[in-house]
XYZ file of C-alpha atoms in Angstrom:
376
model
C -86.006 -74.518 83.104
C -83.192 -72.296 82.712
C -84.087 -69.082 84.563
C -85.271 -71.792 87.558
C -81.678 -73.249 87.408
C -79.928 -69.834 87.517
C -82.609 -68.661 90.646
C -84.154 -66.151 88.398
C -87.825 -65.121 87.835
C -89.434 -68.101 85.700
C -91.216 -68.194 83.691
C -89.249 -65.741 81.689
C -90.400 -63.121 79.730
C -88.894 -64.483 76.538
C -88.282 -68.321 75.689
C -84.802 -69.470 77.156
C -83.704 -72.721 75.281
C -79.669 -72.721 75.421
C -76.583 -70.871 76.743
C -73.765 -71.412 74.978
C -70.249 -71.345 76.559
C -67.379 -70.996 73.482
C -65.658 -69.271 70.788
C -67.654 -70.218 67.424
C -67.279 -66.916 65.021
C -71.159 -67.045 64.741
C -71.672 -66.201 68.684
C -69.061 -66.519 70.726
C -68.449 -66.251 74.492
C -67.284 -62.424 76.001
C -64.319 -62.321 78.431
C -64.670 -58.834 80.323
C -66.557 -57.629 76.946
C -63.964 -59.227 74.543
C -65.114 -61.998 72.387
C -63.313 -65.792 73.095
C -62.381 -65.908 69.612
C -60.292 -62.604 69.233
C -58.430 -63.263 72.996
C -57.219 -66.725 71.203
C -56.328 -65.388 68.136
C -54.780 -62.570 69.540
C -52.455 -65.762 71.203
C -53.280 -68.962 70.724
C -50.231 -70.337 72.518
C -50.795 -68.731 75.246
C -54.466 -69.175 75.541
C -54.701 -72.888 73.890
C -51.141 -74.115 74.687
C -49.095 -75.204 71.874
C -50.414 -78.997 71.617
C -53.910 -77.951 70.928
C -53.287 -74.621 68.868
C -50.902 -76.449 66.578
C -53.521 -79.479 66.481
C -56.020 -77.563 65.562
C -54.739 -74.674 63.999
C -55.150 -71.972 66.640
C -59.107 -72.490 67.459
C -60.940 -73.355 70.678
C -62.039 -76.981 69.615
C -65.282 -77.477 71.326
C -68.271 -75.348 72.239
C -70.350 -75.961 75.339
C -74.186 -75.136 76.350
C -76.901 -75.684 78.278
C -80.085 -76.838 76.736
C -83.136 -76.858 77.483
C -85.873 -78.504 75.724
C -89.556 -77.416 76.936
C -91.136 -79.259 73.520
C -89.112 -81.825 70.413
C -86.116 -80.096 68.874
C -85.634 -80.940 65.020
C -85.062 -84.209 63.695
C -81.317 -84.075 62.995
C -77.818 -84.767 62.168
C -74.625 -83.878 61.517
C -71.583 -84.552 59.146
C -68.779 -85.673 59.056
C -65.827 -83.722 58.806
C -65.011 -84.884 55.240
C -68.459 -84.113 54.409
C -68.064 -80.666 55.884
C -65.116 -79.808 54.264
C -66.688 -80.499 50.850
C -70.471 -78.782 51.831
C -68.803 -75.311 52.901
C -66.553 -74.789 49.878
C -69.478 -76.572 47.683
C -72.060 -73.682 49.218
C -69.643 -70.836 49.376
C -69.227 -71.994 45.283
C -72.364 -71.152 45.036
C -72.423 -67.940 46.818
C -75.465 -68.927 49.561
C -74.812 -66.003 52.474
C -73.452 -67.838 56.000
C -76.915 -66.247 57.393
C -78.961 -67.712 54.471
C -81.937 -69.887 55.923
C -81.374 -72.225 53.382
C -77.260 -72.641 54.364
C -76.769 -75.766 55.249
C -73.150 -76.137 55.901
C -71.959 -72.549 58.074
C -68.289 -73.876 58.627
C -66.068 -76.418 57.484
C -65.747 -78.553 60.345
C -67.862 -81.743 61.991
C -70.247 -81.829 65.017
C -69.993 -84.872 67.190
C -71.868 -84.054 70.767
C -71.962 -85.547 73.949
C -75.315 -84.549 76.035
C -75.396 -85.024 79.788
C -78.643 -84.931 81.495
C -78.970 -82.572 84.173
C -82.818 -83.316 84.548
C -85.121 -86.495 83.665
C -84.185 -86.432 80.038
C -86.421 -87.800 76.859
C -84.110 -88.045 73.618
C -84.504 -89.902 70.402
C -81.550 -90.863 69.083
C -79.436 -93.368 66.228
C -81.789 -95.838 64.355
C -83.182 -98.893 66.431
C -81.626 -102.515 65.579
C -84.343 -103.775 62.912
C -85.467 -106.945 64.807
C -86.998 -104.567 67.755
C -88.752 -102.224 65.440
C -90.299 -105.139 63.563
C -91.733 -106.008 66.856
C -93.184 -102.874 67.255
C -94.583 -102.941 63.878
C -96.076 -106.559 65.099
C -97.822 -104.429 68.203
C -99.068 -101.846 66.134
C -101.096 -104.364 64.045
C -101.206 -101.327 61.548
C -102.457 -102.465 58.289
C -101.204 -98.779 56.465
C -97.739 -100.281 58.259
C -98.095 -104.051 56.177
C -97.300 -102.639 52.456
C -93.357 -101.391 54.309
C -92.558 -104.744 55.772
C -91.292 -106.089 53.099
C -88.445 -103.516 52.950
C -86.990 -104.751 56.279
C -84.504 -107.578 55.908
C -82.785 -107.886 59.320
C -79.765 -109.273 57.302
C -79.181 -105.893 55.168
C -79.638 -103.635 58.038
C -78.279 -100.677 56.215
C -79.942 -100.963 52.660
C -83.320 -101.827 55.093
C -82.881 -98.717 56.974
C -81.976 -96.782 54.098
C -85.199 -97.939 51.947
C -87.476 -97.313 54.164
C -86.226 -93.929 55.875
C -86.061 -92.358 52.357
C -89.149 -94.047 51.314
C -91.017 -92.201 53.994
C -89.460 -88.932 54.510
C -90.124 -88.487 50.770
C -93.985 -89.916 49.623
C -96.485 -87.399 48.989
C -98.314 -86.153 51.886
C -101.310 -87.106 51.283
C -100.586 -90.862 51.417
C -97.970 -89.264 54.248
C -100.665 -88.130 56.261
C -103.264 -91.404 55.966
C -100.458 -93.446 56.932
C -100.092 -91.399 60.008
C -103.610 -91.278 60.780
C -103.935 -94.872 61.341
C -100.241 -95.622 62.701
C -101.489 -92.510 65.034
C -104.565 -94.581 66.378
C -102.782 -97.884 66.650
C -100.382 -96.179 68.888
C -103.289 -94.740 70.849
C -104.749 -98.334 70.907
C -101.278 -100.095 72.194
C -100.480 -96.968 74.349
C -103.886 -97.672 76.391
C -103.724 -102.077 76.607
C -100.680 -102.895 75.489
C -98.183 -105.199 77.555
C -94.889 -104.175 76.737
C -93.862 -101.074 78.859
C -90.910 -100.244 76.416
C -93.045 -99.939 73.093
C -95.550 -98.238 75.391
C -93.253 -95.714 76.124
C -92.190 -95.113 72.893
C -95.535 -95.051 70.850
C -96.204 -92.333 73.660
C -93.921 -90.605 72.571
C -94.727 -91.079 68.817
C -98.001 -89.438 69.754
C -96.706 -86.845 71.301
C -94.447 -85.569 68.711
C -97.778 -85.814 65.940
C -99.990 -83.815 68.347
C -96.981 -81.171 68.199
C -96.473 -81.355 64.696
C -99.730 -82.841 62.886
C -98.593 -84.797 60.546
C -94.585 -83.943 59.740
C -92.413 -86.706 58.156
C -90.239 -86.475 61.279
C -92.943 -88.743 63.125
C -92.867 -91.579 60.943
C -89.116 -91.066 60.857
C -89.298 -91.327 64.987
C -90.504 -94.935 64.937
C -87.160 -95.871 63.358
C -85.487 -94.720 66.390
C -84.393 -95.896 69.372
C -85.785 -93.454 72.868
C -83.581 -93.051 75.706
C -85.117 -91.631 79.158
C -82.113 -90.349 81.042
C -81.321 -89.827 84.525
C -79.661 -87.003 85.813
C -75.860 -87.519 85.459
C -76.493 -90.051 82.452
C -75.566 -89.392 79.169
C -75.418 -90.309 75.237
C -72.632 -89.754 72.656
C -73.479 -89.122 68.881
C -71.044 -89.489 66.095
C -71.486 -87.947 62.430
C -74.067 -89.492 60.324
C -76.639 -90.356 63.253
C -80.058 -89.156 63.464
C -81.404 -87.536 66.416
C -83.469 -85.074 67.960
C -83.880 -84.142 71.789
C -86.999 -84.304 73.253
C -87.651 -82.960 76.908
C -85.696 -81.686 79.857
C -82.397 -79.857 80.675
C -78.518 -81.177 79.817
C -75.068 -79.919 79.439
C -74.252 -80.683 76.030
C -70.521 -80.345 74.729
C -69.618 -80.896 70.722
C -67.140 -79.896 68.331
C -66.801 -76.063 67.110
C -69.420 -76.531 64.500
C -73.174 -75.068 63.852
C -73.286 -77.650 60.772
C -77.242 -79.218 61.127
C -78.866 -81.156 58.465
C -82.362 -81.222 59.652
C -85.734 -84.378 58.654
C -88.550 -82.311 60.520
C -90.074 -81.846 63.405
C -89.130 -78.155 62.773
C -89.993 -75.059 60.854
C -86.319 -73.989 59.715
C -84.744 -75.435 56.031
C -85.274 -78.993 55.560
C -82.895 -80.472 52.920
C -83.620 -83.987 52.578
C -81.257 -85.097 49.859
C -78.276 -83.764 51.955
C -79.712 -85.224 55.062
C -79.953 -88.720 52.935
C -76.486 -88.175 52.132
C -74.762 -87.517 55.449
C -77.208 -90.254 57.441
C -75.307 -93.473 58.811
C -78.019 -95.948 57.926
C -76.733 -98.088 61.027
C -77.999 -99.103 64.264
C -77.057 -97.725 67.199
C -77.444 -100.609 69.728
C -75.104 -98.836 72.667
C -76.696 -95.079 73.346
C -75.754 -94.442 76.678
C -71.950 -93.532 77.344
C -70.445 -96.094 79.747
C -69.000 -93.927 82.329
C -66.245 -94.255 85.024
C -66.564 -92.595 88.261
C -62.808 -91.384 89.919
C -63.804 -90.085 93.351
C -65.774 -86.863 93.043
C -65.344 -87.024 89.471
C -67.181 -88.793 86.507
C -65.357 -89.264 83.348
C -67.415 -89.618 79.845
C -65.218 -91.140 77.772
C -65.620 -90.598 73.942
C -63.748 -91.760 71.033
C -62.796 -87.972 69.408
C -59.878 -85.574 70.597
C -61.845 -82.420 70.272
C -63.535 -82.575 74.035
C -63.958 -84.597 77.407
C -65.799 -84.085 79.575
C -66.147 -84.327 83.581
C -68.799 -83.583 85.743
C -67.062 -83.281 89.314
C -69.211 -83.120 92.611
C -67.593 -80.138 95.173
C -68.154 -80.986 98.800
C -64.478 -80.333 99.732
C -61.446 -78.561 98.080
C -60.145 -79.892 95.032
C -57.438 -79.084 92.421
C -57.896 -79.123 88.946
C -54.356 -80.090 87.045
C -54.596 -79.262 83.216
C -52.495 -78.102 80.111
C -54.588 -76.935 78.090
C -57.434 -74.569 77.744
C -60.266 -75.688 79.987
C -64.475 -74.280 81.100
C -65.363 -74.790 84.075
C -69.779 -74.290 84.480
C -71.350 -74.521 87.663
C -74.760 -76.153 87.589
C -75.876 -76.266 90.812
C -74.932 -75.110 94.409
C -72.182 -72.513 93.985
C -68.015 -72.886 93.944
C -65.329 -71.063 94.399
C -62.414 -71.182 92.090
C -58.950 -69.699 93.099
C -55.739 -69.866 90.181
C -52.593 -67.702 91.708
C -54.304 -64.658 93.330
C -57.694 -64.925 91.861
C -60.570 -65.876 93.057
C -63.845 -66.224 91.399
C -67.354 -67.408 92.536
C -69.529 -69.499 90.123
C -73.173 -69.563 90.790
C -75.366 -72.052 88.601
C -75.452 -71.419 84.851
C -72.243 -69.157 85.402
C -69.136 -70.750 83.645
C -65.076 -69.520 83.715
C -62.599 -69.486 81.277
C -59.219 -71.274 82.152
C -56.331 -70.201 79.628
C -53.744 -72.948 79.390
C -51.314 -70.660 80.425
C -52.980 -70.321 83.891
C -52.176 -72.831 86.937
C -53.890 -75.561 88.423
C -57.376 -74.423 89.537
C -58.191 -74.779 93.397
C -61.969 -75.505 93.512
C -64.215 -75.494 96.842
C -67.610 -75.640 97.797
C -70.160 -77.487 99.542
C -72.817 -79.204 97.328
C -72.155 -78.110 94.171
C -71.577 -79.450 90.557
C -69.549 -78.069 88.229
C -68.910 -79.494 84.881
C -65.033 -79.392 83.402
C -64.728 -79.393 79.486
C -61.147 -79.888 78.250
C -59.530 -80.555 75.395
C-alpha cells in the first residue's frame, strides 16, 4: 500500500508497513542528513518555541507515521504516563538493555494515538459495552462459551471485563485451543445464516484473525472488543489503558513521543501479560470514532491531550498556514507546494516537511491534494 501511495514499483521488494515522521531517540527523522532530535537540542527555542520546549522540556512531543496494515498488528496497549515513569526506571533497575526483546517500557513517557484512515480501514479497538457482547455470546449459541457467562454482570462492568479478559488470556492452551475450536465453528455457522449484519461482521473478523494465528489468546481476547470499519478521512482516538490492535488498510497515525507497547497476542514479539493486566482500562469504550469539525478546507480532530492535533486540510487553492510552534506538514495525495519567506518546497505523497517554530506562516498551494498538519 505504501510504495502504491508514493507512485513507486509495488509490490516492493521488501515489506513496507510504516514511515515514521519525528524525533524519537530510537529512529528519528533526518533534516538534510541531521537527525530531528540533535537540530532541537542543538535549540529548542528556536526550533520548538519557548511554550512547548519549556512544556515539555526541550523535546518534539509527538511522532507521526504512516501505517500500513496488509494482515492484524498485535493485540495492544499502552500506559499511562504515571505508569511509564515507574516501568522505565523499574526496568533500567534491573539492567534489561533498551534493545532487549523482552523491554517493555523503552522511555519514560505515555502513548496516546490518534489514527486517521486514509483507506477503508478495519481496527479493533477499547472493550465492547457488556450488554452487546452478551448478545453475541447469545448468537454464537457456543456451549464451550456457557461455563464464562456467569462472569459477566452488566452492573460491574469493570470487575466483568477484568475476570474474564484475564481468565482467558491466561488458561492453559489446551482447554485455550478447544474453546476456540468450537467458538471458531459457531462463528463460521452465524457468519454463513445469521441475521444481524454487525455480529456478522465481527465474527468475520474473529475468523480471520484465528486462520492468521491458529489458535493465539489474542482471538478470544478480540470478541471482547468493539470493530470499527473506517472510511477514508474517519478516525479513532485511544487513551492509555485501552486495548487495541489494527487490522487492515492504510492511516496517518499521530501519538505521543513514546515506543512504550504492552502487547496480548496476535504477534510473535514479547508478550508480558501481567504488565499488560496491569496497564489495561477494564472499561468500555462506547464512543470510538473522533467527532470531528470541518472549518472550510480543513478538518479538525479534536482530542483531549496537549501533546498533538491534528488537521487534515484539502489544497485546491492557496492557503496559509498561521502557527507558533513547531509543526509537519505530510502530503498524502496529489502534490503541494509550500513557500515560508524565500523557500519553496514541493511535497509529493508520503513526502512530509519540517516547520521550525521560528519559521513564518506557511503559504500552501495545489490542486487536489491532501496534506495532513500535526502541531503541537
Amino acid at each position: 500500500m505504501i510504495p502504491e501511495l508514493r507512485g513507486l514499483h509495488s509490490p516492493s521488494t521488501r515489506p513496507e508497513a510504516e514511515i515514521w515522521f519525528g524525533a524519537h531517540p530510537g529512529a528519528p527523522s533526518t533534516i538534510n542528513g541531521i537527525a530531528l532530535n540533535r537540530l532541537i537540542a542543538d535549540n529548542p527555542g528556536v526550533s520548538l518555541g519557548p511554550r512547548v520546549s519549556e512544556e515539555f522540556g526541550g523535546e518534539l512531543p509527538f511522532l507521526m507515521k504512516i501505517l500500513a496494515a496488509d494482515e492484524p498488528l498485535s493485540l495492544q496497549a499502552h500506559p499511562s504516563l504515571e505508569q511509564a515513569r515507574e516501568g522505565f526506571a523499574r526496568e533500567n533497575a534491573a539492567g534489561i538493555n533498551l534493545q532487549a526483546p523482552n523491554r517493555n517500557y523503552r522511555d519514560a513517557n505515555h502513548k496516546p494515538e490518534l489514527i486517521v484512515a486514509l483507506t477503508d480501514f478495519i481496527a479493533m479497538a477499547g472493550f465492547r459495552p457488556l450488554p452487546r457482547t452478551l448478545e453475541i455470546f447469545d448468537a454464537l449459541d457456543c456451549t464451550a462459551l456457557d461455563r464464562y457467562r456467569s462472569m459477566i454482570d452488566v452492573d460491574n462492568e469493570s470487575e466483568s471485563l477484568r475476570a474474564l479478559f484475564t481468565t482467558w488470556i491466561t488458561i492453559p492452551v489446551a482447554a485455550r485451543h478447544l474453546l476456540i475450536r468450537e467458538l471458531i465453528a459457531q462463528s463460521r455457522r452465524y457468519v454463513d445464516s445469521g441475521a444481524d449484519e454487525e455480529i456478522r461482521f465481527i465474527l468475520s473478523q474473529i475468523i480471520a484473525l484465528d486462520e492468521r494465528y491458529p489458535g493465539d489468546a489474542g482471538v478470544l481476547g478480540a470478541l471482547l472488543l468493539n470493530f470499527y470499519h473506517l472510511s477514508p478521512g474517519e478516525g479513532i482516538y485511544l487513551d492509555a489503558g485501552q486495548l487495541h490492535a489494527y487490522i487492515h488498510g492504510m492511516g496517518v497515525e499521530i501519538m505521543a513521543n513514546s515506543d512504550n507497547v504492552l502487547r496480548g497476542g496476535l504477534t510473535s514479539k514479547y508478550v508480558d501479560v501481567p504488565e499488560l493486566v496491569r496497564v489495561l482500562r477494564f472499561e468500555s469504550l462506547a464512543d470510538g470514532p473522533v467527532r470531528t469539525r470541518d472549518e472550510g478546507p480543513i478538518r479538525h480532530y479534536p482530542v483531549p491531550i496537549s501533546e498533538f492535533i491534528l488537521d487534515r486540510m484539502t489544497v485546491e487553492q492557496a492557503h496559509t498556514v498561521d502557527h507558533d510552534g513547531p509543526m509537519i506538514m505530510l502530503c498524502t495525495a496529489g502534490r503541494v507546494e509550500l513557500r515560508c519567506g524565500a523557500t519553496t518546497l514541493e511535497l509529493g505523497p508520503g513526502d512530509a516537511a519540517w516547520v521550525p517554530a521560528c519559521d513564518g506562516a506557511v503559504h500552501v498551494s495545489g490542486t487536489g491534494a491532501e496534506v495532513f498538519l500535526a502541531r503541537v
